Amino acid sequence: MNGRLRVFLCGERQRGDDAAALLAADLLPPEVRERIELAAVGQLDAQHLLDLGAGEPCVVVDAVAGVAPGTVLVAALDRVAALAGLRHPRSPSTHALPLPDALALAGRLGAALRGSFVGVGGQCFALGDAPSGAVADALPAMAQAIVGEVDRLSPVETH
């Protein structure tokens, strides 16, 4: 690890709103990008969190289903992990192993789950879809939420 805060970007550019994390990361200011390590992971796996150093925080960014399109969410990772095992027709995950389950598994395997989740509600996730208007409009707010969590988890040192 290079001492920079790891930001995991979940999603695929070719799947409409699923690209939200990657598109929001494109809007991050250069001075923030210098302080973080962006990791485009597609789907978050427990191993991504286990590979972090002991107590090392991170930010996980993704689009979610079952939330009003364009709504930006910020939550502690342990609170998202507490949703593990919940199954309902409008699941908050677009992944085969839902994000809360991946986080809970990582926690059970010893990851600290220190950090934040930044998400945006999406509605179009099919291969070849373009991002919906609601998500496109929310991208600046999503990028600002990422900046806020980066600032909170790794404040800039002043001399």
Tab-separated table of C-alpha atoms in Angstrom:
chain	number	residue	atom	x	y	z
A	1	MET	CA	0.000	0.000	0.000
A	2	ASN	CA	1.259	3.458	-0.874
A	3	GLY	CA	-0.397	5.263	2.056
A	4	ARG	CA	-3.236	6.609	-0.054
A	5	LEU	CA	-6.869	5.892	0.744
A	6	ARG	CA	-8.228	3.070	-1.423
A	7	VAL	CA	-11.451	3.831	-3.282
A	8	PHE	CA	-13.099	0.737	-4.776
A	9	LEU	CA	-15.143	1.511	-7.885
A	10	CYS	CA	-17.787	-1.130	-8.577
A	11	GLY	CA	-19.679	-1.518	-11.828
A	12	GLU	CA	-19.265	-1.867	-15.569
A	13	ARG	CA	-19.145	1.006	-18.060
A	14	GLN	CA	-21.267	-0.902	-20.598
A	15	ARG	CA	-24.219	-1.431	-18.238
A	16	GLY	CA	-25.978	1.927	-17.978
A	17	ASP	CA	-26.326	3.156	-14.419
A	18	ASP	CA	-23.931	0.443	-13.243
A	19	ALA	CA	-21.176	2.730	-14.586
A	20	ALA	CA	-22.009	5.446	-12.030
A	21	ALA	CA	-18.974	4.829	-9.781
A	22	LEU	CA	-16.577	4.988	-12.712
A	23	LEU	CA	-18.248	8.081	-14.162
A	24	ALA	CA	-18.273	9.876	-10.790
A	25	ALA	CA	-14.571	9.061	-10.330
A	26	ASP	CA	-13.894	10.796	-13.659
A	27	LEU	CA	-15.231	13.999	-12.038
A	28	LEU	CA	-12.912	13.940	-9.010
A	29	PRO	CA	-10.578	16.937	-8.822
A	30	PRO	CA	-6.863	16.249	-9.461
A	31	GLU	CA	-5.888	17.214	-5.892
A	32	VAL	CA	-8.237	14.504	-4.565
A	33	ARG	CA	-7.091	11.916	-7.121
A	34	GLU	CA	-3.514	12.444	-5.886
A	35	ARG	CA	-4.558	11.431	-2.355
A	36	ILE	CA	-6.350	8.212	-3.261
A	37	GLU	CA	-5.802	4.922	-5.005
A	38	LEU	CA	-8.672	4.197	-7.386
A	39	ALA	CA	-9.353	0.492	-7.841
A	40	ALA	CA	-11.915	-0.420	-10.526
A	41	VAL	CA	-13.019	-3.819	-9.224
A	42	GLY	CA	-16.199	-4.509	-11.178
A	43	GLN	CA	-17.811	-6.423	-8.325
A	44	LEU	CA	-16.491	-5.997	-4.780
A	45	ASP	CA	-15.153	-9.224	-3.342
A	46	ALA	CA	-14.367	-9.945	0.310
A	47	GLN	CA	-10.714	-10.380	-0.706
A	48	HIS	CA	-10.504	-6.720	-1.746
A	49	LEU	CA	-11.179	-5.732	1.855
A	50	LEU	CA	-8.995	-8.456	3.328
A	51	ASP	CA	-6.077	-7.104	1.274
A	52	LEU	CA	-6.255	-3.763	3.104
A	53	GLY	CA	-3.841	-3.169	5.967
A	54	ALA	CA	-5.060	-3.641	9.539
A	55	GLY	CA	-7.562	-0.892	10.329
A	56	GLU	CA	-7.003	0.760	6.951
A	57	PRO	CA	-10.140	2.619	5.817
A	58	CYS	CA	-11.563	2.568	2.314
A	59	VAL	CA	-14.461	3.923	0.310
A	60	VAL	CA	-16.691	1.622	-1.757
A	61	VAL	CA	-18.621	3.288	-4.596
A	62	ASP	CA	-21.441	1.635	-6.525
A	63	ALA	CA	-24.883	2.029	-8.070
A	64	VAL	CA	-27.777	0.406	-6.240
A	65	ALA	CA	-31.186	-0.867	-7.261
A	66	GLY	CA	-34.270	-0.392	-5.122
A	67	VAL	CA	-33.464	3.238	-4.316
A	68	ALA	CA	-35.001	6.202	-6.138
A	69	PRO	CA	-32.925	6.796	-9.278
A	70	GLY	CA	-30.422	9.591	-8.762
A	71	THR	CA	-30.543	9.456	-4.959
A	72	VAL	CA	-27.017	9.633	-3.523
A	73	LEU	CA	-26.396	7.555	-0.407
A	74	VAL	CA	-23.516	7.613	2.086
A	75	ALA	CA	-23.241	5.014	4.857
A	76	ALA	CA	-20.636	3.385	7.058
A	77	LEU	CA	-19.454	0.028	5.699
A	78	ASP	CA	-20.452	-1.811	8.865
A	79	ARG	CA	-24.012	-0.482	8.528
A	80	VAL	CA	-24.173	-1.746	4.940
A	81	ALA	CA	-22.784	-5.123	6.080
A	82	ALA	CA	-25.627	-5.333	8.619
A	83	LEU	CA	-28.016	-5.654	5.657
A	84	ALA	CA	-26.431	-9.001	4.700
A	85	GLY	CA	-28.853	-11.817	4.060
A	86	LEU	CA	-31.828	-9.573	3.417
A	87	ARG	CA	-33.634	-10.656	0.293
A	88	HIS	CA	-36.512	-8.782	-1.207
A	89	PRO	CA	-37.766	-8.181	-4.735
A	90	ARG	CA	-36.047	-4.791	-4.967
A	91	SER	CA	-32.652	-5.873	-3.648
A	92	PRO	CA	-30.228	-2.983	-2.993
A	93	SER	CA	-27.547	-4.790	-4.989
A	94	THR	CA	-27.005	-5.459	-8.666
A	95	HIS	CA	-24.389	-8.164	-8.050
A	96	ALA	CA	-24.514	-11.964	-7.817
A	97	LEU	CA	-23.122	-11.694	-4.262
A	98	PRO	CA	-24.852	-8.581	-2.951
A	99	LEU	CA	-22.543	-5.901	-1.592
A	100	PRO	CA	-23.825	-6.254	1.999
A	101	ASP	CA	-23.045	-9.983	1.863
A	102	ALA	CA	-19.530	-9.375	0.502
A	103	LEU	CA	-18.901	-6.858	3.304
A	104	ALA	CA	-20.289	-9.181	5.981
A	105	LEU	CA	-18.172	-12.055	4.689
A	106	ALA	CA	-15.054	-9.875	4.748
A	107	GLY	CA	-15.876	-8.884	8.328
A	108	ARG	CA	-16.288	-12.511	9.383
A	109	LEU	CA	-12.936	-13.284	7.785
A	110	GLY	CA	-11.205	-10.526	9.744
A	111	ALA	CA	-11.449	-7.330	7.686
A	112	ALA	CA	-11.978	-4.229	9.825
A	113	LEU	CA	-14.795	-2.760	7.665
A	114	ARG	CA	-13.580	0.744	8.414
A	115	GLY	CA	-14.785	3.220	5.847
A	116	SER	CA	-17.745	4.336	3.808
A	117	PHE	CA	-20.096	3.357	1.058
A	118	VAL	CA	-21.134	5.971	-1.500
A	119	GLY	CA	-23.905	4.915	-3.843
A	120	VAL	CA	-26.504	6.232	-6.215
A	121	GLY	CA	-29.891	4.771	-7.027
A	122	GLY	CA	-30.041	3.478	-10.573
A	123	GLN	CA	-32.671	2.065	-12.902
A	124	CYS	CA	-30.933	0.910	-16.128
A	125	PHE	CA	-28.425	-1.924	-15.755
A	126	ALA	CA	-28.684	-3.904	-19.003
A	127	LEU	CA	-25.701	-4.406	-21.272
A	128	GLY	CA	-25.640	-1.571	-23.801
A	129	ASP	CA	-27.843	0.791	-21.780
A	130	ALA	CA	-26.735	4.401	-21.433
A	131	PRO	CA	-26.793	5.926	-17.951
A	132	SER	CA	-30.256	7.207	-17.080
A	133	GLY	CA	-30.881	10.933	-16.914
A	134	ALA	CA	-31.388	10.737	-13.144
A	135	VAL	CA	-27.988	9.125	-12.609
A	136	ALA	CA	-26.238	11.419	-15.103
A	137	ASP	CA	-27.685	14.415	-13.232
A	138	ALA	CA	-26.560	12.958	-9.867
A	139	LEU	CA	-22.932	12.310	-10.869
A	140	PRO	CA	-21.578	15.679	-9.598
A	141	ALA	CA	-23.280	15.104	-6.223
A	142	MET	CA	-21.927	11.562	-6.122
A	143	ALA	CA	-18.405	12.824	-6.863
A	144	GLN	CA	-18.801	15.440	-4.112
A	145	ALA	CA	-19.901	12.713	-1.672
A	146	ILE	CA	-16.753	10.743	-2.539
A	147	VAL	CA	-14.639	13.857	-1.916
A	148	GLY	CA	-16.363	14.343	1.439
A	149	GLU	CA	-15.598	10.783	2.515
A	150	VAL	CA	-11.994	11.039	1.298
A	151	ASP	CA	-11.595	14.233	3.336
A	152	ARG	CA	-13.174	12.609	6.393
A	153	LEU	CA	-11.169	9.384	6.214
A	154	SER	CA	-7.814	10.855	5.167
A	155	PRO	CA	-7.688	14.525	6.039
A	156	VAL	CA	-5.149	16.673	4.205
A	157	GLU	CA	-2.083	17.317	6.319
A	158	THR	CA	-1.109	20.970	6.662
A	159	HIS	CA	2.395	22.098	7.536
